[in-house]
């Protein structure tokens, strides 16, 4: 509209004010603006407003770690998310569609009061923070748990119909016995060592060890999924409450990348996939971020030891070479960290390891156990399917399976490696026992470690996807190796196997010195029984598994938990005073599965990481997050 001048009227200002009034008004206005603007930065909960004015941070997981170590909760963790987490099944409940949140269920989840850093308090609340908020990487990401559960081919805990040839009552009683052992192991730990990494059953206390960089509760986290699948509901809730209230990540020690990954990350990931409880997902991601500095090497091959200390280079002292089994056993967990966080950084780290390994020249197609993370060259030509090498091979075949059989690279690497192992390491003893020897620059050590006994199960698992003409052969090979490992148990006084056994001079499948005669509650032999049982349903594997149960009860059970023994060839062995966390994660879990139906954690839906934590097979071809590029 056009303004006309009215004769005789002189406006003092556009708002009808005179000049001095206008000046005063402007002065007041500018004071007010300055005050308000300043207040945005002074108010305690101003983070949201700050973001209106400040440039958003870019995605840098390392910074989250620094904030955490420094005792700061990242800004995004200070506010509750708008939506609740997806409904979480309680142990024993499989049908995601009929599931109500345990928090709302009568007698269900105890509501616990988070007492740790705010990072963890918020973690327990849910995951639906809008993804666009800076600093929320991984946590704000929404994982569709119900969609994931609907893609599983079997109910997680199976149909509970016993279809085996065994008389039901016997198998059920055996299963119940293993469950009772788990309950006893857990309760002993809880009573004497709750929150420590492991229980010392003779001295009735706990110990932390030096592998976990100050993290605590390895037994709690290693036990979660075993308690869940055995439907030990009360115990599961105790473990979960401890994670919510007491599992803090603001530690600053030096940790084994491998051990933290397979036990803590693996345990948390499984607990999440089984229950949908956000606390597990968020802690897994946050802990995964703390491991990332380990990859700051010229090749991207991580060193074995990572420093959690703020500002450190990431990897610590410890030797100049990295160990094949350690850097080669990250793939499964790291892909799931990407799947659950939307953050590609985890998948990129392990894809790079794969790339280095694929390109490097392999002597006779074999993978030596030590690699320089600086030069990317092998350091020694020592090859083993036992300690130092073992789970690298396991993760190749399991990567193939976990990818929904799309990761061709892993498949090819696995079968090529197995061919080389067969050609150069496999032997049959004069007594007819098949074993995998160790290779030192072309010279064989005719021994097998207890650790190498997982290979029977691995070869059985991989047999199905081998070339047609090799399948029967691999099934037979798996059975033969498992038989040899059983012999190492059967030839001892305790019916438990030694740490290492030799095939020399008439004494086969036995240790040759006291320093190799101990048994520390290891799982590898029963692990192979479980896979062989599932593949063949030959009752011998349940018989052999039951022998182990009886021996554990007789020689390893003490008043306050299970303990390893010093000498399997003594009928009155001394105890080593350690209830290893992998006894609850693996040995008891595999025994329980051995006496259960095949659809309890079906192998069509799950792969077990090397600490026996189940991780789901990718049945979806649409996500493109973790599985996209191979
Ligand atoms: C476990 O921590 C894992 O199975 C690992 O792969 C090897 N060692 C122990 C059990 O013996």
XYZ file of C-alpha atoms and ligand atoms in Angstrom:
641
model
C 0.000 0.000 0.000
C 1.290 3.466 -0.928
C 1.789 5.811 2.081
C 0.812 9.385 1.475
C 2.360 12.309 3.339
C -0.254 14.133 5.455
C 0.380 17.856 5.465
C 1.250 19.306 8.917
C 2.211 15.976 10.424
C 5.924 15.361 11.023
C 6.595 11.805 12.196
C 9.337 11.561 14.850
C 10.359 8.089 13.634
C 8.942 5.227 11.617
C 7.233 4.002 14.872
C 6.025 7.414 15.865
C 8.861 8.132 18.351
C 11.019 11.224 18.680
C 14.778 10.953 18.218
C 15.872 10.743 21.913
C 13.114 8.195 22.571
C 14.215 6.213 19.563
C 17.813 6.194 20.762
C 16.819 4.999 24.237
C 14.576 2.293 22.792
C 17.331 0.983 20.513
C 19.767 0.955 23.433
C 17.330 -1.093 25.514
C 16.655 -3.466 22.616
C 20.313 -4.157 21.891
C 20.918 -4.807 25.628
C 18.076 -7.289 25.665
C 19.350 -9.143 22.581
C 22.878 -9.401 24.031
C 21.486 -10.778 27.299
C 19.361 -13.445 25.610
C 22.132 -14.537 23.283
C 24.584 -14.915 26.164
C 22.088 -16.893 28.174
C 21.921 -19.535 25.437
C 25.489 -20.447 26.258
C 25.195 -20.283 30.004
C 22.070 -22.284 30.697
C 22.821 -25.903 31.740
C 20.631 -27.616 29.136
C 21.502 -25.477 26.210
C 22.980 -28.133 23.996
C 20.035 -28.217 21.662
C 20.073 -24.420 21.209
C 23.824 -24.387 20.775
C 23.403 -26.618 17.794
C 21.246 -23.989 16.146
C 24.236 -21.687 16.115
C 27.279 -23.885 16.037
C 28.453 -26.032 13.174
C 27.582 -29.724 13.646
C 30.395 -32.135 14.547
C 31.420 -34.657 11.963
C 31.280 -38.378 12.709
C 34.339 -39.204 14.799
C 33.859 -42.198 17.029
C 37.246 -41.579 18.621
C 35.980 -38.356 20.133
C 33.145 -40.147 21.847
C 35.733 -42.332 23.455
C 37.768 -39.386 24.672
C 34.682 -37.785 26.191
C 33.856 -40.985 27.953
C 37.343 -41.501 29.354
C 37.365 -37.919 30.558
C 34.184 -38.698 32.483
C 31.918 -36.611 30.251
C 28.719 -37.957 28.884
C 28.381 -36.923 25.260
C 25.705 -34.245 24.867
C 23.270 -36.542 23.124
C 23.185 -38.829 26.090
C 21.805 -36.240 28.440
C 18.276 -36.347 27.171
C 15.784 -39.190 27.066
C 14.743 -40.371 23.640
C 11.189 -39.693 22.576
C 10.166 -43.317 21.918
C 10.619 -46.491 23.942
C 12.920 -49.298 22.805
C 11.438 -52.192 20.872
C 9.764 -54.839 22.997
C 12.275 -57.289 24.424
C 11.614 -60.973 24.876
C 12.291 -62.487 28.259
C 14.134 -65.806 28.386
C 11.852 -68.486 27.097
C 9.737 -66.222 24.924
C 10.322 -66.413 21.235
C 7.404 -64.971 19.416
C 8.222 -61.355 18.734
C 4.710 -60.554 17.620
C 3.107 -61.653 20.882
C 5.820 -60.165 23.068
C 5.186 -57.348 25.511
C 8.002 -55.392 27.082
C 9.355 -57.254 30.117
C 9.357 -53.966 31.973
C 5.597 -53.992 31.828
C 5.196 -57.669 32.534
C 4.177 -58.809 35.978
C 7.142 -60.411 37.677
C 9.231 -59.355 34.719
C 12.176 -57.042 34.554
C 13.231 -55.355 37.735
C 13.428 -51.640 37.072
C 16.957 -50.781 37.974
C 18.387 -47.440 38.887
C 21.359 -46.568 36.725
C 24.182 -45.389 38.929
C 27.042 -45.262 36.475
C 28.036 -42.530 34.076
C 25.161 -40.856 32.306
C 26.215 -42.542 29.114
C 25.013 -45.772 30.614
C 21.910 -44.397 32.265
C 20.673 -43.125 28.949
C 21.707 -46.267 27.195
C 19.128 -48.205 29.147
C 16.295 -45.983 28.074
C 15.892 -46.675 24.392
C 17.232 -45.997 20.959
C 14.958 -43.718 19.121
C 16.839 -40.447 19.288
C 16.470 -38.657 15.943
C 19.347 -39.792 13.781
C 20.265 -36.293 12.673
C 21.577 -35.166 16.033
C 25.326 -34.704 15.964
C 27.313 -36.910 18.298
C 24.641 -39.584 18.287
C 26.419 -41.844 15.842
C 25.618 -45.439 16.519
C 23.270 -44.756 19.372
C 20.677 -42.681 17.577
C 20.573 -45.213 14.781
C 17.385 -47.205 14.794
C 17.752 -50.944 14.365
C 14.480 -52.654 13.548
C 14.559 -55.470 16.044
C 11.107 -56.801 15.264
C 11.878 -57.005 11.556
C 15.086 -58.853 12.356
C 13.244 -61.342 14.576
C 10.565 -61.916 11.971
C 13.228 -62.995 9.467
C 14.543 -65.819 11.660
C 13.630 -69.232 10.314
C 13.173 -70.848 13.731
C 12.018 -69.654 17.136
C 15.183 -68.702 19.004
C 14.644 -71.285 21.715
C 13.221 -73.892 19.351
C 9.918 -75.707 19.493
C 11.097 -77.809 22.411
C 9.906 -81.030 20.748
C 12.366 -83.815 21.290
C 12.668 -85.571 17.958
C 15.851 -87.452 18.669
C 16.275 -91.189 18.939
C 17.282 -90.860 22.570
C 14.716 -91.687 25.222
C 13.354 -88.262 26.061
C 13.607 -88.568 29.780
C 17.322 -89.353 29.641
C 18.237 -86.485 27.367
C 16.091 -84.123 29.352
C 17.774 -85.218 32.577
C 21.180 -84.705 31.004
C 20.183 -81.254 29.820
C 18.842 -80.424 33.271
C 22.098 -81.550 34.814
C 24.068 -79.158 32.627
C 21.627 -76.404 33.566
C 22.203 -77.157 37.236
C 25.966 -76.867 36.659
C 25.465 -73.477 35.068
C 23.287 -72.367 37.943
C 25.927 -73.493 40.410
C 28.758 -71.819 38.497
C 26.776 -68.577 38.283
C 25.654 -68.580 41.897
C 29.164 -69.267 43.134
C 30.477 -66.403 41.029
C 27.694 -64.143 42.219
C 28.289 -64.998 45.851
C 32.043 -64.593 45.938
C 33.079 -62.511 42.951
C 30.149 -60.574 41.514
C 31.484 -57.794 39.286
C 35.027 -59.134 39.151
C 36.148 -60.662 35.899
C 36.365 -64.226 37.164
C 35.847 -66.340 40.280
C 38.588 -68.022 42.282
C 36.644 -70.892 43.823
C 39.267 -72.087 46.305
C 40.050 -68.731 47.853
C 36.400 -67.717 47.395
C 37.115 -64.358 45.848
C 37.358 -62.743 42.468
C 40.157 -61.473 40.291
C 40.415 -59.021 37.439
C 43.401 -60.283 35.467
C 45.271 -58.010 33.089
C 43.608 -58.676 29.749
C 40.679 -56.324 29.926
C 42.155 -52.865 30.450
C 40.196 -52.194 33.620
C 36.867 -53.514 32.358
C 35.086 -55.704 34.882
C 32.447 -58.387 34.885
C 33.747 -60.660 32.105
C 31.876 -63.573 33.675
C 28.627 -61.593 33.775
C 28.828 -60.651 30.119
C 30.060 -64.059 29.021
C 27.136 -65.665 30.899
C 24.229 -63.566 29.655
C 23.272 -65.603 26.604
C 23.879 -68.973 28.300
C 21.561 -67.976 31.157
C 19.032 -66.784 28.616
C 18.960 -69.907 26.521
C 18.830 -72.156 29.597
C 15.854 -70.090 30.736
C 17.509 -69.230 34.017
C 15.345 -66.148 34.181
C 16.168 -64.845 37.618
C 19.888 -65.236 37.020
C 19.594 -63.534 33.645
C 17.890 -60.566 35.296
C 20.675 -60.385 37.881
C 23.263 -60.315 35.131
C 21.362 -57.719 33.139
C 20.877 -55.500 36.180
C 24.613 -55.620 36.804
C 25.322 -54.540 33.234
C 22.863 -51.658 33.533
C 24.149 -50.434 36.869
C 27.779 -51.397 37.038
C 29.325 -52.094 33.662
C 31.268 -48.878 33.137
C 33.358 -48.112 30.109
C 35.319 -45.191 31.542
C 38.472 -47.247 32.103
C 41.999 -46.421 31.063
C 44.101 -49.583 31.117
C 45.635 -51.651 28.342
C 43.493 -54.434 26.992
C 43.700 -57.358 24.633
C 41.764 -56.309 21.551
C 40.902 -59.940 20.858
C 39.689 -60.827 24.337
C 37.591 -57.697 24.730
C 36.101 -58.304 21.321
C 35.199 -61.971 21.660
C 34.022 -61.859 25.273
C 32.579 -58.399 25.911
C 31.510 -57.230 22.463
C 30.419 -60.735 21.477
C 28.514 -61.223 24.732
C 26.767 -57.858 24.516
C 25.834 -58.305 20.849
C 24.320 -61.717 21.527
C 22.446 -60.450 24.554
C 20.977 -57.706 22.382
C 19.974 -59.981 19.530
C 18.344 -62.411 21.961
C 16.432 -59.825 23.965
C 16.218 -56.538 22.076
C 17.346 -54.724 25.226
C 18.965 -51.459 24.161
C 21.437 -51.391 27.004
C 23.347 -54.243 25.358
C 23.389 -52.668 21.904
C 24.560 -49.306 23.135
C 27.288 -50.674 25.371
C 28.541 -52.904 22.569
C 28.802 -49.917 20.225
C 30.467 -47.673 22.788
C 32.954 -50.381 23.661
C 33.572 -51.023 19.972
C 34.474 -47.344 19.582
C 37.033 -47.723 22.343
C 38.758 -50.434 20.322
C 39.133 -48.366 17.160
C 42.458 -46.685 18.047
C 44.079 -50.142 17.878
C 43.808 -49.884 14.094
C 46.019 -46.799 13.888
C 48.919 -48.647 12.324
C 50.533 -48.128 8.919
C 48.751 -51.162 7.475
C 45.528 -50.963 9.462
C 46.316 -54.389 10.915
C 45.614 -53.804 14.599
C 48.118 -54.444 17.312
C 47.088 -56.981 19.914
C 46.973 -54.531 22.794
C 44.885 -51.396 22.827
C 45.275 -48.606 25.324
C 42.026 -47.156 26.617
C 43.903 -44.184 27.989
C 42.704 -40.868 26.669
C 45.035 -39.249 24.173
C 47.262 -42.267 23.699
C 48.164 -43.413 20.209
C 45.822 -46.317 20.653
C 48.015 -49.314 20.757
C 50.464 -50.084 23.445
C 53.805 -51.776 23.927
C 53.622 -55.553 23.486
C 55.752 -56.957 20.708
C 56.276 -55.906 17.145
C 53.943 -58.371 15.540
C 50.242 -59.003 15.512
C 48.767 -62.463 15.941
C 46.707 -64.056 13.179
C 44.053 -65.515 15.492
C 43.657 -62.124 17.164
C 43.365 -59.710 14.253
C 41.679 -62.443 12.219
C 38.863 -62.901 14.741
C 37.144 -59.549 14.608
C 35.108 -59.888 11.441
C 31.877 -61.285 12.841
C 31.535 -58.848 15.719
C 32.633 -55.785 13.759
C 30.121 -56.396 10.970
C 27.413 -56.589 13.602
C 28.643 -53.374 15.194
C 28.089 -51.705 11.845
C 24.731 -53.408 11.449
C 23.570 -52.132 14.842
C 25.106 -48.653 14.674
C 24.835 -47.728 11.025
C 28.453 -46.683 11.332
C 30.575 -48.102 8.512
C 33.823 -47.591 10.376
C 33.699 -51.018 12.026
C 33.086 -52.902 8.791
C 35.784 -50.889 7.034
C 38.375 -51.883 9.622
C 37.823 -55.589 9.153
C 37.456 -55.373 5.396
C 40.887 -53.802 5.320
C 42.325 -56.704 7.336
C 40.800 -59.089 4.839
C 42.310 -57.103 1.976
C 45.815 -57.226 3.454
C 45.527 -60.969 4.060
C 44.179 -61.695 0.623
C 46.981 -59.832 -1.103
C 49.966 -61.006 0.885
C 51.922 -63.970 -0.402
C 51.260 -67.126 1.600
C 53.985 -69.774 1.923
C 52.483 -72.893 0.293
C 49.055 -71.288 0.750
C 49.505 -71.353 4.543
C 48.906 -68.416 6.884
C 51.744 -67.916 9.382
C 50.764 -66.838 12.892
C 52.640 -63.506 13.119
C 52.360 -60.440 10.918
C 54.019 -57.046 11.245
C 51.357 -54.323 11.476
C 53.983 -51.873 10.246
C 55.320 -53.591 7.122
C 52.446 -55.981 6.490
C 54.906 -58.888 6.157
C 54.900 -62.218 7.952
C 57.287 -62.201 10.887
C 57.874 -65.932 11.366
C 56.823 -68.981 9.456
C 54.990 -70.753 12.255
C 51.587 -72.142 11.258
C 49.038 -73.605 13.638
C 45.365 -74.461 13.714
C 45.678 -74.350 17.503
C 46.677 -71.327 19.580
C 47.743 -68.208 17.607
C 46.042 -69.326 14.398
C 42.805 -71.110 15.355
C 39.899 -68.704 15.189
C 41.160 -66.946 12.048
C 40.104 -70.049 10.057
C 36.911 -70.336 12.072
C 35.961 -66.739 11.229
C 36.424 -67.304 7.504
C 33.838 -70.062 7.261
C 31.566 -68.327 9.754
C 31.785 -65.041 7.824
C 30.556 -66.929 4.786
C 27.683 -68.445 6.755
C 26.820 -65.247 8.625
C 26.618 -63.272 5.382
C 23.787 -65.523 4.254
C 26.297 -67.207 1.946
C 27.121 -64.099 -0.033
C 30.678 -63.440 1.175
C 32.419 -65.413 -1.567
C 35.799 -64.042 -0.632
C 35.602 -65.577 2.846
C 34.376 -68.848 1.395
C 37.226 -69.082 -1.089
C 39.840 -68.112 1.478
C 38.533 -70.765 3.865
C 38.558 -73.680 1.432
C 41.949 -72.679 0.022
C 43.415 -72.488 3.528
C 41.891 -75.845 4.427
C 43.422 -77.449 1.341
C 46.850 -76.157 2.340
C 46.382 -77.366 5.923
C 45.399 -80.795 4.667
C 48.354 -80.966 2.328
C 51.055 -79.824 4.746
C 49.812 -80.289 8.321
C 47.435 -83.232 8.382
C 48.808 -86.563 9.553
C 47.705 -89.989 10.661
C 49.588 -91.512 13.577
C 50.898 -95.107 13.537
C 47.999 -95.904 15.861
C 45.542 -94.593 13.262
C 44.699 -91.222 14.841
C 44.180 -88.261 12.500
C 45.680 -85.015 13.752
C 46.704 -81.549 12.593
C 50.364 -80.919 13.361
C 52.075 -77.548 13.747
C 54.427 -76.255 11.038
C 57.675 -74.363 11.640
C 59.180 -73.279 8.358
C 58.565 -76.699 6.864
C 59.348 -78.833 9.944
C 56.402 -80.440 11.719
C 55.762 -80.561 15.459
C 53.647 -83.680 15.840
C 51.368 -82.262 18.461
C 47.918 -80.800 18.801
C 46.840 -78.248 21.338
C 43.496 -78.552 23.102
C 42.653 -75.309 21.311
C 43.044 -77.052 17.925
C 40.220 -79.434 18.816
C 37.650 -76.858 17.727
C 38.658 -77.769 14.174
C 36.551 -80.942 14.089
C 33.449 -78.784 14.536
C 34.672 -76.179 12.072
C 35.364 -78.705 9.330
C 31.957 -80.316 9.911
C 30.296 -76.911 9.699
C 32.092 -76.110 6.448
C 31.546 -79.501 4.837
C 28.087 -78.646 3.537
C 29.260 -75.865 1.249
C 32.421 -77.495 -0.028
C 32.713 -78.721 -3.596
C 30.437 -81.691 -4.083
C 33.318 -84.158 -4.383
C 34.811 -82.934 -1.084
C 31.748 -82.964 1.169
C 31.848 -86.554 2.329
C 35.580 -86.293 2.764
C 35.304 -83.239 5.026
C 32.558 -84.869 7.095
C 34.793 -87.875 7.585
C 37.817 -85.707 8.367
C 35.815 -83.767 10.976
C 34.744 -87.033 12.599
C 38.306 -88.369 12.643
C 39.797 -85.256 14.240
C 37.024 -85.204 16.831
C 37.703 -88.848 17.584
C 41.389 -88.033 18.152
C 40.455 -85.252 20.546
C 38.173 -87.650 22.379
C 41.130 -90.025 22.669
C 43.127 -87.281 24.387
C 40.405 -87.259 27.043
C 39.870 -91.013 27.179
C 43.587 -91.700 27.753
C 43.773 -89.615 30.917
C 42.926 -90.691 34.454
C 40.385 -87.936 34.869
C 38.780 -88.352 31.420
C 39.575 -84.712 30.760
C 42.051 -83.698 28.100
C 45.474 -82.042 28.489
C 46.436 -78.634 27.128
C 48.601 -80.251 24.427
C 49.150 -83.819 23.261
C 51.731 -85.484 21.047
C 51.989 -88.273 18.537
C 55.457 -89.563 19.292
C 57.084 -92.841 20.101
C 54.151 -95.028 20.954
C 52.503 -92.580 23.383
C 49.805 -91.049 21.262
C 47.277 -88.317 22.064
C 48.905 -87.704 25.433
C 50.898 -84.863 26.945
C 54.579 -85.594 27.411
C 55.291 -83.230 30.282
C 53.518 -81.859 33.336
C 53.541 -78.333 31.929
C 51.149 -79.496 29.187
C 48.992 -81.743 31.367
C 46.595 -79.198 32.786
C 42.938 -78.688 31.901
C 41.457 -75.227 32.388
C 37.767 -75.943 31.681
C 38.277 -75.381 27.963
C 35.379 -75.880 25.532
C 36.917 -76.936 22.196
C 36.315 -80.665 22.467
C 32.663 -80.401 23.516
C 32.251 -77.691 20.879
C 33.171 -80.247 18.223
C 30.871 -82.864 19.811
C 28.019 -80.383 19.482
C 28.609 -79.675 15.780
C 29.171 -83.340 14.975
C 25.988 -84.263 16.841
C 23.984 -81.742 14.882
C 25.436 -82.982 11.624
C 25.226 -86.729 12.174
C 22.943 -87.444 15.137
C 25.368 -90.198 15.965
C 24.684 -90.968 19.668
C 28.405 -91.369 20.305
C 28.748 -87.577 20.571
C 26.185 -87.383 23.355
C 27.917 -90.274 25.087
C 31.272 -88.503 24.873
C 29.697 -85.260 26.047
C 28.216 -87.034 29.034
C 31.659 -88.417 29.916
C 32.849 -84.824 30.118
C 29.941 -83.830 32.360
C 30.764 -86.647 34.775
C 34.463 -85.780 34.792
C 33.784 -82.097 35.395
C 31.564 -83.003 38.308
C 34.101 -85.360 39.767
C 37.338 -83.446 39.332
C 36.511 -79.797 38.735
C 33.526 -79.085 40.963
C 34.513 -77.579 44.290
C 32.476 -76.226 47.159
C 32.453 -72.735 45.642
C 32.426 -73.191 41.879
C 34.268 -75.064 39.136
C 38.036 -75.025 38.874
C 40.625 -76.114 36.329
C 43.025 -78.880 37.311
C 46.817 -79.093 37.145
C 47.227 -82.658 35.898
C 44.678 -84.675 33.992
C 46.775 -87.810 34.545
C 46.349 -87.719 38.316
C 43.222 -89.125 39.912
C 43.667 -86.628 42.747
C 44.511 -83.493 40.792
C 45.174 -80.111 42.379
C 42.898 -77.279 41.395
C 44.136 -74.134 39.696
C 41.653 -71.922 41.551
C 40.073 -70.411 38.425
C 36.573 -70.598 37.072
C 37.257 -69.245 33.595
C 34.525 -67.056 32.142
C 34.604 -69.144 28.957
C 33.441 -72.126 30.997
C 30.063 -70.402 31.393
C 30.084 -68.858 27.918
C 31.195 -71.915 25.999
C 31.749 -75.236 27.742
C 28.389 -75.334 29.504
C 26.565 -73.770 26.561
C 27.869 -76.324 24.059
C 27.065 -79.159 26.472
C 23.540 -77.840 26.889
C 23.089 -77.557 23.123
C 24.435 -81.085 22.719
C 21.570 -82.384 24.860
C 18.956 -80.164 23.205
C 17.063 -80.164 19.951
C 18.653 -78.780 16.813
C 16.295 -75.829 16.622
C 17.543 -74.341 19.874
C 19.693 -71.580 18.348
C 19.398 -73.217 14.959
C 22.525 -73.134 12.832
C 20.335 -71.872 9.992
C 19.850 -68.659 11.950
C 22.948 -68.275 14.107
C 26.701 -68.544 14.011
C 28.649 -68.747 17.244
C 31.575 -66.426 17.664
C 34.751 -67.956 19.015
C 33.528 -67.398 22.583
C 30.256 -69.222 21.701
C 28.176 -66.059 21.575
C 25.459 -66.487 18.949
C 25.269 -63.850 16.220
C 22.492 -63.889 13.647
C 22.893 -64.894 10.036
C 21.938 -62.098 7.662
C 18.671 -63.237 6.098
C 18.007 -59.852 4.583
C 19.517 -58.757 1.311
C 18.314 -55.225 1.640
C 20.189 -53.635 4.518
C 23.406 -52.709 2.725
C 24.909 -51.630 6.042
C 27.287 -54.321 7.140
C 26.835 -56.790 4.328
C 26.979 -54.513 1.313
C 30.468 -54.851 -0.093
C 32.578 -57.949 -0.205
C 38.133 -68.874 24.474
O 38.311 -67.610 24.991
C 37.881 -68.848 23.003
O 37.336 -70.047 22.600
C 39.117 -68.578 22.207
O 38.891 -68.665 20.823
C 40.191 -69.561 22.567
N 40.378 -69.704 23.966
C 39.278 -69.739 24.880
C 38.795 -71.099 25.302
O 39.687 -72.086 25.373
